[in-house]
């Protein structure tokens, strides 16, 4: 960006006590609350439903997969929701792509523990707190290879990266992820381990250290 003065990059952080694996959670209960299939593999996106998030790419990837054992769950609200719902209907994916609407803070940690994979297709993430929360919850991540996301996702370690704007490549990576179910637990643990570097306690310490250096 052409900045010549000293720069320190500090994460926004994540609450790793609130967002954490919950192995004893009744997944069926929270799935039923949001109208999700109790017996399908769920790929979850949560965030704003706006154009730069590239959610349409995931929808097109779903139609290329042609599988009835998975659901794409789109959580959140935004200006593009109606357009995305129309696209879903036009592609005959009404049973495969579910729009939950806004998800309250009290439910989000539980819903993250009720899905199987987290997807972030956006080409414009400056950090992606939603991805960090999914990682802290112990989920494998499917993410666009753009901006901050490659700093969070290590391919074949805690997830998979795909080229931005390429629904065919996204479908291929999604198919690869679905074929590697045996590795999901280890990848989720790797996500959790990486997210711990962004724990709020560490971030507060980094801010305090930075303020100390800046003022003295």
PDB file of C-alpha atoms in Angstrom:
ATOM      1  CA  UNK A   1       0.000   0.000   0.000  1.00  0.00           C
ATOM      2  CA  UNK A   2       3.029   2.289  -0.113  1.00  0.00           C
ATOM      3  CA  UNK A   3       3.185   2.789   3.654  1.00  0.00           C
ATOM      4  CA  UNK A   4       6.710   3.628   4.768  1.00  0.00           C
ATOM      5  CA  UNK A   5       6.292   3.988   8.536  1.00  0.00           C
ATOM      6  CA  UNK A   6       6.517   0.874  10.740  1.00  0.00           C
ATOM      7  CA  UNK A   7       3.394  -1.284  10.481  1.00  0.00           C
ATOM      8  CA  UNK A   8       2.115  -3.975  12.811  1.00  0.00           C
ATOM      9  CA  UNK A   9      -0.633  -6.342  11.648  1.00  0.00           C
ATOM     10  CA  UNK A  10      -2.844  -7.514  14.519  1.00  0.00           C
ATOM     11  CA  UNK A  11      -5.703  -9.972  14.125  1.00  0.00           C
ATOM     12  CA  UNK A  12      -9.291  -9.054  14.985  1.00  0.00           C
ATOM     13  CA  UNK A  13      -9.235 -12.165  17.164  1.00  0.00           C
ATOM     14  CA  UNK A  14     -11.823 -14.766  18.054  1.00  0.00           C
ATOM     15  CA  UNK A  15     -13.468 -15.884  21.289  1.00  0.00           C
ATOM     16  CA  UNK A  16     -12.143 -19.444  21.498  1.00  0.00           C
ATOM     17  CA  UNK A  17     -14.205 -20.199  24.621  1.00  0.00           C
ATOM     18  CA  UNK A  18     -17.492 -19.329  22.915  1.00  0.00           C
ATOM     19  CA  UNK A  19     -16.513 -20.779  19.557  1.00  0.00           C
ATOM     20  CA  UNK A  20     -15.209 -24.239  20.339  1.00  0.00           C
ATOM     21  CA  UNK A  21     -15.896 -27.890  19.505  1.00  0.00           C
ATOM     22  CA  UNK A  22     -18.975 -29.239  21.281  1.00  0.00           C
ATOM     23  CA  UNK A  23     -18.843 -33.025  20.801  1.00  0.00           C
ATOM     24  CA  UNK A  24     -21.884 -33.686  23.010  1.00  0.00           C
ATOM     25  CA  UNK A  25     -24.185 -31.268  21.173  1.00  0.00           C
ATOM     26  CA  UNK A  26     -27.508 -32.598  19.859  1.00  0.00           C
ATOM     27  CA  UNK A  27     -26.871 -31.759  16.210  1.00  0.00           C
ATOM     28  CA  UNK A  28     -30.288 -32.960  15.094  1.00  0.00           C
ATOM     29  CA  UNK A  29     -32.046 -30.479  17.378  1.00  0.00           C
ATOM     30  CA  UNK A  30     -30.292 -27.399  16.002  1.00  0.00           C
ATOM     31  CA  UNK A  31     -30.581 -28.674  12.425  1.00  0.00           C
ATOM     32  CA  UNK A  32     -34.319 -29.161  12.850  1.00  0.00           C
ATOM     33  CA  UNK A  33     -34.675 -25.644  14.274  1.00  0.00           C
ATOM     34  CA  UNK A  34     -33.281 -24.203  11.033  1.00  0.00           C
ATOM     35  CA  UNK A  35     -35.020 -26.624   8.671  1.00  0.00           C
ATOM     36  CA  UNK A  36     -31.869 -28.510   7.728  1.00  0.00           C
ATOM     37  CA  UNK A  37     -31.645 -32.164   6.783  1.00  0.00           C
ATOM     38  CA  UNK A  38     -30.683 -34.290   9.800  1.00  0.00           C
ATOM     39  CA  UNK A  39     -28.958 -36.940   7.686  1.00  0.00           C
ATOM     40  CA  UNK A  40     -27.108 -34.977   4.990  1.00  0.00           C
ATOM     41  CA  UNK A  41     -23.628 -33.503   4.858  1.00  0.00           C
ATOM     42  CA  UNK A  42     -23.946 -29.757   5.483  1.00  0.00           C
ATOM     43  CA  UNK A  43     -21.642 -27.143   3.946  1.00  0.00           C
ATOM     44  CA  UNK A  44     -22.142 -23.847   5.763  1.00  0.00           C
ATOM     45  CA  UNK A  45     -21.618 -20.223   4.765  1.00  0.00           C
ATOM     46  CA  UNK A  46     -22.497 -17.423   7.137  1.00  0.00           C
ATOM     47  CA  UNK A  47     -22.087 -13.703   6.620  1.00  0.00           C
ATOM     48  CA  UNK A  48     -23.466 -10.863   4.536  1.00  0.00           C
ATOM     49  CA  UNK A  49     -25.335 -11.871   1.394  1.00  0.00           C
ATOM     50  CA  UNK A  50     -23.697  -9.307  -0.852  1.00  0.00           C
ATOM     51  CA  UNK A  51     -22.066  -9.562  -4.256  1.00  0.00           C
ATOM     52  CA  UNK A  52     -18.415  -9.504  -3.157  1.00  0.00           C
ATOM     53  CA  UNK A  53     -19.040 -12.628  -1.083  1.00  0.00           C
ATOM     54  CA  UNK A  54     -19.428 -14.707  -4.297  1.00  0.00           C
ATOM     55  CA  UNK A  55     -22.095 -16.968  -2.811  1.00  0.00           C
ATOM     56  CA  UNK A  56     -23.462 -17.603  -6.299  1.00  0.00           C
ATOM     57  CA  UNK A  57     -20.229 -19.481  -7.014  1.00  0.00           C
ATOM     58  CA  UNK A  58     -21.107 -22.044  -4.336  1.00  0.00           C
ATOM     59  CA  UNK A  59     -24.633 -22.390  -5.715  1.00  0.00           C
ATOM     60  CA  UNK A  60     -23.303 -23.059  -9.220  1.00  0.00           C
ATOM     61  CA  UNK A  61     -20.819 -25.546  -7.754  1.00  0.00           C
ATOM     62  CA  UNK A  62     -23.712 -27.413  -6.138  1.00  0.00           C
ATOM     63  CA  UNK A  63     -25.483 -27.872  -9.467  1.00  0.00           C
ATOM     64  CA  UNK A  64     -22.281 -29.212 -11.018  1.00  0.00           C
ATOM     65  CA  UNK A  65     -21.959 -31.839  -8.289  1.00  0.00           C
ATOM     66  CA  UNK A  66     -25.458 -33.236  -8.821  1.00  0.00           C
ATOM     67  CA  UNK A  67     -25.583 -34.939  -5.407  1.00  0.00           C
ATOM     68  CA  UNK A  68     -28.613 -35.416  -3.180  1.00  0.00           C
ATOM     69  CA  UNK A  69     -26.686 -36.281  -0.009  1.00  0.00           C
ATOM     70  CA  UNK A  70     -25.430 -32.748   0.698  1.00  0.00           C
ATOM     71  CA  UNK A  71     -26.947 -29.370   1.517  1.00  0.00           C
ATOM     72  CA  UNK A  72     -25.429 -25.918   1.171  1.00  0.00           C
ATOM     73  CA  UNK A  73     -26.604 -23.821   4.114  1.00  0.00           C
ATOM     74  CA  UNK A  74     -26.468 -20.052   3.558  1.00  0.00           C
ATOM     75  CA  UNK A  75     -26.801 -18.055   6.756  1.00  0.00           C
ATOM     76  CA  UNK A  76     -27.172 -14.307   7.024  1.00  0.00           C
ATOM     77  CA  UNK A  77     -28.935 -11.428   5.335  1.00  0.00           C
ATOM     78  CA  UNK A  78     -28.021  -8.883   2.705  1.00  0.00           C
ATOM     79  CA  UNK A  79     -28.906  -7.073  -0.499  1.00  0.00           C
ATOM     80  CA  UNK A  80     -28.348 -10.126  -2.717  1.00  0.00           C
ATOM     81  CA  UNK A  81     -30.596 -12.596  -0.876  1.00  0.00           C
ATOM     82  CA  UNK A  82     -33.557 -12.399  -3.255  1.00  0.00           C
ATOM     83  CA  UNK A  83     -31.277 -12.741  -6.267  1.00  0.00           C
ATOM     84  CA  UNK A  84     -29.545 -15.773  -4.758  1.00  0.00           C
ATOM     85  CA  UNK A  85     -32.856 -17.402  -3.876  1.00  0.00           C
ATOM     86  CA  UNK A  86     -34.054 -16.880  -7.444  1.00  0.00           C
ATOM     87  CA  UNK A  87     -30.840 -18.404  -8.795  1.00  0.00           C
ATOM     88  CA  UNK A  88     -31.340 -21.402  -6.507  1.00  0.00           C
ATOM     89  CA  UNK A  89     -34.898 -21.842  -7.782  1.00  0.00           C
ATOM     90  CA  UNK A  90     -33.865 -21.434 -11.438  1.00  0.00           C
ATOM     91  CA  UNK A  91     -31.236 -24.166 -11.004  1.00  0.00           C
ATOM     92  CA  UNK A  92     -33.773 -26.494  -9.313  1.00  0.00           C
ATOM     93  CA  UNK A  93     -31.715 -26.551  -6.100  1.00  0.00           C
ATOM     94  CA  UNK A  94     -34.467 -25.651  -3.641  1.00  0.00           C
ATOM     95  CA  UNK A  95     -33.874 -28.831  -1.615  1.00  0.00           C
ATOM     96  CA  UNK A  96     -30.076 -28.574  -1.838  1.00  0.00           C
ATOM     97  CA  UNK A  97     -29.505 -24.908  -0.939  1.00  0.00           C
ATOM     98  CA  UNK A  98     -31.145 -23.658   2.262  1.00  0.00           C
ATOM     99  CA  UNK A  99     -31.314 -19.988   3.283  1.00  0.00           C
ATOM    100  CA  UNK A 100     -31.659 -19.634   7.055  1.00  0.00           C
ATOM    101  CA  UNK A 101     -31.817 -15.855   7.239  1.00  0.00           C
ATOM    102  CA  UNK A 102     -30.161 -14.040  10.108  1.00  0.00           C
ATOM    103  CA  UNK A 103     -28.633 -16.305  12.761  1.00  0.00           C
ATOM    104  CA  UNK A 104     -28.630 -14.889  16.274  1.00  0.00           C
ATOM    105  CA  UNK A 105     -25.475 -14.761  18.372  1.00  0.00           C
ATOM    106  CA  UNK A 106     -26.931 -17.272  20.787  1.00  0.00           C
ATOM    107  CA  UNK A 107     -27.353 -19.926  18.060  1.00  0.00           C
ATOM    108  CA  UNK A 108     -24.274 -19.407  15.892  1.00  0.00           C
ATOM    109  CA  UNK A 109     -21.781 -21.426  17.994  1.00  0.00           C
ATOM    110  CA  UNK A 110     -24.236 -24.334  18.097  1.00  0.00           C
ATOM    111  CA  UNK A 111     -25.044 -24.194  14.392  1.00  0.00           C
ATOM    112  CA  UNK A 112     -21.330 -24.220  13.579  1.00  0.00           C
ATOM    113  CA  UNK A 113     -21.105 -27.428  15.601  1.00  0.00           C
ATOM    114  CA  UNK A 114     -24.047 -28.938  13.738  1.00  0.00           C
ATOM    115  CA  UNK A 115     -22.570 -28.691  10.225  1.00  0.00           C
ATOM    116  CA  UNK A 116     -19.713 -30.592   8.606  1.00  0.00           C
ATOM    117  CA  UNK A 117     -17.733 -28.139   6.482  1.00  0.00           C
ATOM    118  CA  UNK A 118     -17.450 -24.337   6.325  1.00  0.00           C
ATOM    119  CA  UNK A 119     -17.192 -22.463   3.015  1.00  0.00           C
ATOM    120  CA  UNK A 120     -15.992 -18.913   2.373  1.00  0.00           C
ATOM    121  CA  UNK A 121     -15.974 -18.134  -1.381  1.00  0.00           C
ATOM    122  CA  UNK A 122     -15.389 -14.364  -1.104  1.00  0.00           C
ATOM    123  CA  UNK A 123     -12.602 -12.684  -3.082  1.00  0.00           C
ATOM    124  CA  UNK A 124     -12.523  -9.647  -0.769  1.00  0.00           C
ATOM    125  CA  UNK A 125     -11.931 -10.875   2.802  1.00  0.00           C
ATOM    126  CA  UNK A 126      -9.595  -8.633   4.805  1.00  0.00           C
ATOM    127  CA  UNK A 127      -9.490 -11.262   7.558  1.00  0.00           C
ATOM    128  CA  UNK A 128     -12.821 -13.134   7.734  1.00  0.00           C
ATOM    129  CA  UNK A 129     -13.971 -13.359  11.318  1.00  0.00           C
ATOM    130  CA  UNK A 130     -16.636 -15.841  10.204  1.00  0.00           C
ATOM    131  CA  UNK A 131     -13.909 -18.193   8.986  1.00  0.00           C
ATOM    132  CA  UNK A 132     -11.988 -17.767  12.237  1.00  0.00           C
ATOM    133  CA  UNK A 133     -15.111 -18.643  14.226  1.00  0.00           C
ATOM    134  CA  UNK A 134     -15.611 -21.763  12.113  1.00  0.00           C
ATOM    135  CA  UNK A 135     -11.973 -22.736  12.609  1.00  0.00           C
ATOM    136  CA  UNK A 136     -12.214 -22.233  16.371  1.00  0.00           C
ATOM    137  CA  UNK A 137     -15.297 -24.483  16.289  1.00  0.00           C
ATOM    138  CA  UNK A 138     -13.182 -27.246  14.768  1.00  0.00           C
ATOM    139  CA  UNK A 139     -14.412 -27.259  11.164  1.00  0.00           C
ATOM    140  CA  UNK A 140     -12.498 -28.015   7.961  1.00  0.00           C
ATOM    141  CA  UNK A 141     -12.592 -24.969   5.675  1.00  0.00           C
ATOM    142  CA  UNK A 142     -13.252 -24.542   1.947  1.00  0.00           C
ATOM    143  CA  UNK A 143     -12.088 -21.079   0.908  1.00  0.00           C
ATOM    144  CA  UNK A 144     -11.241 -18.918  -2.064  1.00  0.00           C
ATOM    145  CA  UNK A 145      -7.532 -18.449  -2.644  1.00  0.00           C
ATOM    146  CA  UNK A 146      -7.718 -14.674  -2.237  1.00  0.00           C
ATOM    147  CA  UNK A 147      -6.755 -11.859   0.106  1.00  0.00           C
ATOM    148  CA  UNK A 148      -6.606 -12.990   3.744  1.00  0.00           C
ATOM    149  CA  UNK A 149      -8.081 -16.469   3.332  1.00  0.00           C
ATOM    150  CA  UNK A 150      -4.821 -18.260   2.387  1.00  0.00           C
ATOM    151  CA  UNK A 151      -3.399 -16.921   5.659  1.00  0.00           C
ATOM    152  CA  UNK A 152      -6.062 -18.926   7.510  1.00  0.00           C
ATOM    153  CA  UNK A 153      -6.401 -22.037   5.353  1.00  0.00           C
ATOM    154  CA  UNK A 154      -3.537 -24.414   4.603  1.00  0.00           C
ATOM    155  CA  UNK A 155      -4.500 -26.815   1.816  1.00  0.00           C
ATOM    156  CA  UNK A 156      -4.704 -30.435   2.961  1.00  0.00           C
ATOM    157  CA  UNK A 157      -3.969 -29.339   6.550  1.00  0.00           C
ATOM    158  CA  UNK A 158      -7.132 -27.621   7.776  1.00  0.00           C
ATOM    159  CA  UNK A 159      -9.021 -27.362   4.510  1.00  0.00           C
ATOM    160  CA  UNK A 160      -8.849 -26.668   0.804  1.00  0.00           C
ATOM    161  CA  UNK A 161      -8.413 -23.564  -1.369  1.00  0.00           C
ATOM    162  CA  UNK A 162      -9.977 -22.956  -4.795  1.00  0.00           C
ATOM    163  CA  UNK A 163      -9.455 -20.197  -7.399  1.00  0.00           C
ATOM    164  CA  UNK A 164     -11.721 -17.182  -7.087  1.00  0.00           C
ATOM    165  CA  UNK A 165     -14.643 -16.869  -9.459  1.00  0.00           C
ATOM    166  CA  UNK A 166     -14.330 -20.440 -10.783  1.00  0.00           C
ATOM    167  CA  UNK A 167     -17.391 -22.545  -9.945  1.00  0.00           C
ATOM    168  CA  UNK A 168     -16.004 -25.590 -11.792  1.00  0.00           C
ATOM    169  CA  UNK A 169     -12.831 -25.526  -9.691  1.00  0.00           C
ATOM    170  CA  UNK A 170     -14.918 -24.938  -6.562  1.00  0.00           C
ATOM    171  CA  UNK A 171     -17.047 -27.976  -7.420  1.00  0.00           C
ATOM    172  CA  UNK A 172     -13.914 -30.067  -7.942  1.00  0.00           C
ATOM    173  CA  UNK A 173     -12.485 -28.990  -4.581  1.00  0.00           C
ATOM    174  CA  UNK A 174     -15.814 -29.615  -2.880  1.00  0.00           C
ATOM    175  CA  UNK A 175     -15.928 -33.104  -4.385  1.00  0.00           C
ATOM    176  CA  UNK A 176     -12.378 -33.690  -3.126  1.00  0.00           C
ATOM    177  CA  UNK A 177     -13.380 -32.546   0.355  1.00  0.00           C
ATOM    178  CA  UNK A 178     -16.433 -34.815   0.372  1.00  0.00           C
ATOM    179  CA  UNK A 179     -14.254 -37.761  -0.618  1.00  0.00           C
ATOM    180  CA  UNK A 180     -11.896 -37.152   2.310  1.00  0.00           C
ATOM    181  CA  UNK A 181     -14.395 -37.535   5.147  1.00  0.00           C
ATOM    182  CA  UNK A 182     -11.903 -39.704   7.048  1.00  0.00           C
ATOM    183  CA  UNK A 183      -9.622 -36.663   7.360  1.00  0.00           C
ATOM    184  CA  UNK A 184     -12.251 -34.168   8.551  1.00  0.00           C
ATOM    185  CA  UNK A 185     -11.621 -34.761  12.239  1.00  0.00           C
ATOM    186  CA  UNK A 186      -7.871 -34.154  11.912  1.00  0.00           C
ATOM    187  CA  UNK A 187      -8.463 -31.114   9.706  1.00  0.00           C
ATOM    188  CA  UNK A 188     -10.961 -29.708  12.190  1.00  0.00           C
ATOM    189  CA  UNK A 189      -8.406 -30.149  14.977  1.00  0.00           C
ATOM    190  CA  UNK A 190      -5.845 -28.338  12.813  1.00  0.00           C
ATOM    191  CA  UNK A 191      -8.337 -25.503  12.289  1.00  0.00           C
ATOM    192  CA  UNK A 192      -8.821 -25.220  16.041  1.00  0.00           C
ATOM    193  CA  UNK A 193      -5.049 -25.198  16.606  1.00  0.00           C
ATOM    194  CA  UNK A 194      -4.537 -22.417  14.041  1.00  0.00           C
ATOM    195  CA  UNK A 195      -7.429 -20.393  15.469  1.00  0.00           C
ATOM    196  CA  UNK A 196      -5.804 -20.442  18.912  1.00  0.00           C
ATOM    197  CA  UNK A 197      -3.175 -18.051  17.514  1.00  0.00           C
ATOM    198  CA  UNK A 198      -6.033 -15.547  17.162  1.00  0.00           C
ATOM    199  CA  UNK A 199      -7.494 -16.042  20.648  1.00  0.00           C
ATOM    200  CA  UNK A 200      -8.724 -12.780  22.182  1.00  0.00           C
ATOM    201  CA  UNK A 201      -6.293 -13.073  25.085  1.00  0.00           C
ATOM    202  CA  UNK A 202      -3.325 -13.109  22.702  1.00  0.00           C
ATOM    203  CA  UNK A 203      -4.733 -10.275  20.617  1.00  0.00           C
ATOM    204  CA  UNK A 204      -5.290  -8.034  23.643  1.00  0.00           C
ATOM    205  CA  UNK A 205      -1.683  -8.671  24.670  1.00  0.00           C
ATOM    206  CA  UNK A 206      -0.473  -7.726  21.184  1.00  0.00           C
ATOM    207  CA  UNK A 207      -2.485  -4.482  21.244  1.00  0.00           C
ATOM    208  CA  UNK A 208      -1.093  -3.560  24.652  1.00  0.00           C
ATOM    209  CA  UNK A 209       2.432  -4.246  23.451  1.00  0.00           C
ATOM    210  CA  UNK A 210       1.850  -2.157  20.323  1.00  0.00           C
ATOM    211  CA  UNK A 211       0.426   0.795  22.294  1.00  0.00           C
ATOM    212  CA  UNK A 212       3.401   0.614  24.636  1.00  0.00           C
ATOM    213  CA  UNK A 213       5.838   0.726  21.708  1.00  0.00           C
ATOM    214  CA  UNK A 214       3.909   3.520  19.997  1.00  0.00           C
ATOM    215  CA  UNK A 215       3.762   5.777  23.039  1.00  0.00           C
ATOM    216  CA  UNK A 216       7.270   5.210  24.326  1.00  0.00           C
TER     217      UNK A 216
END
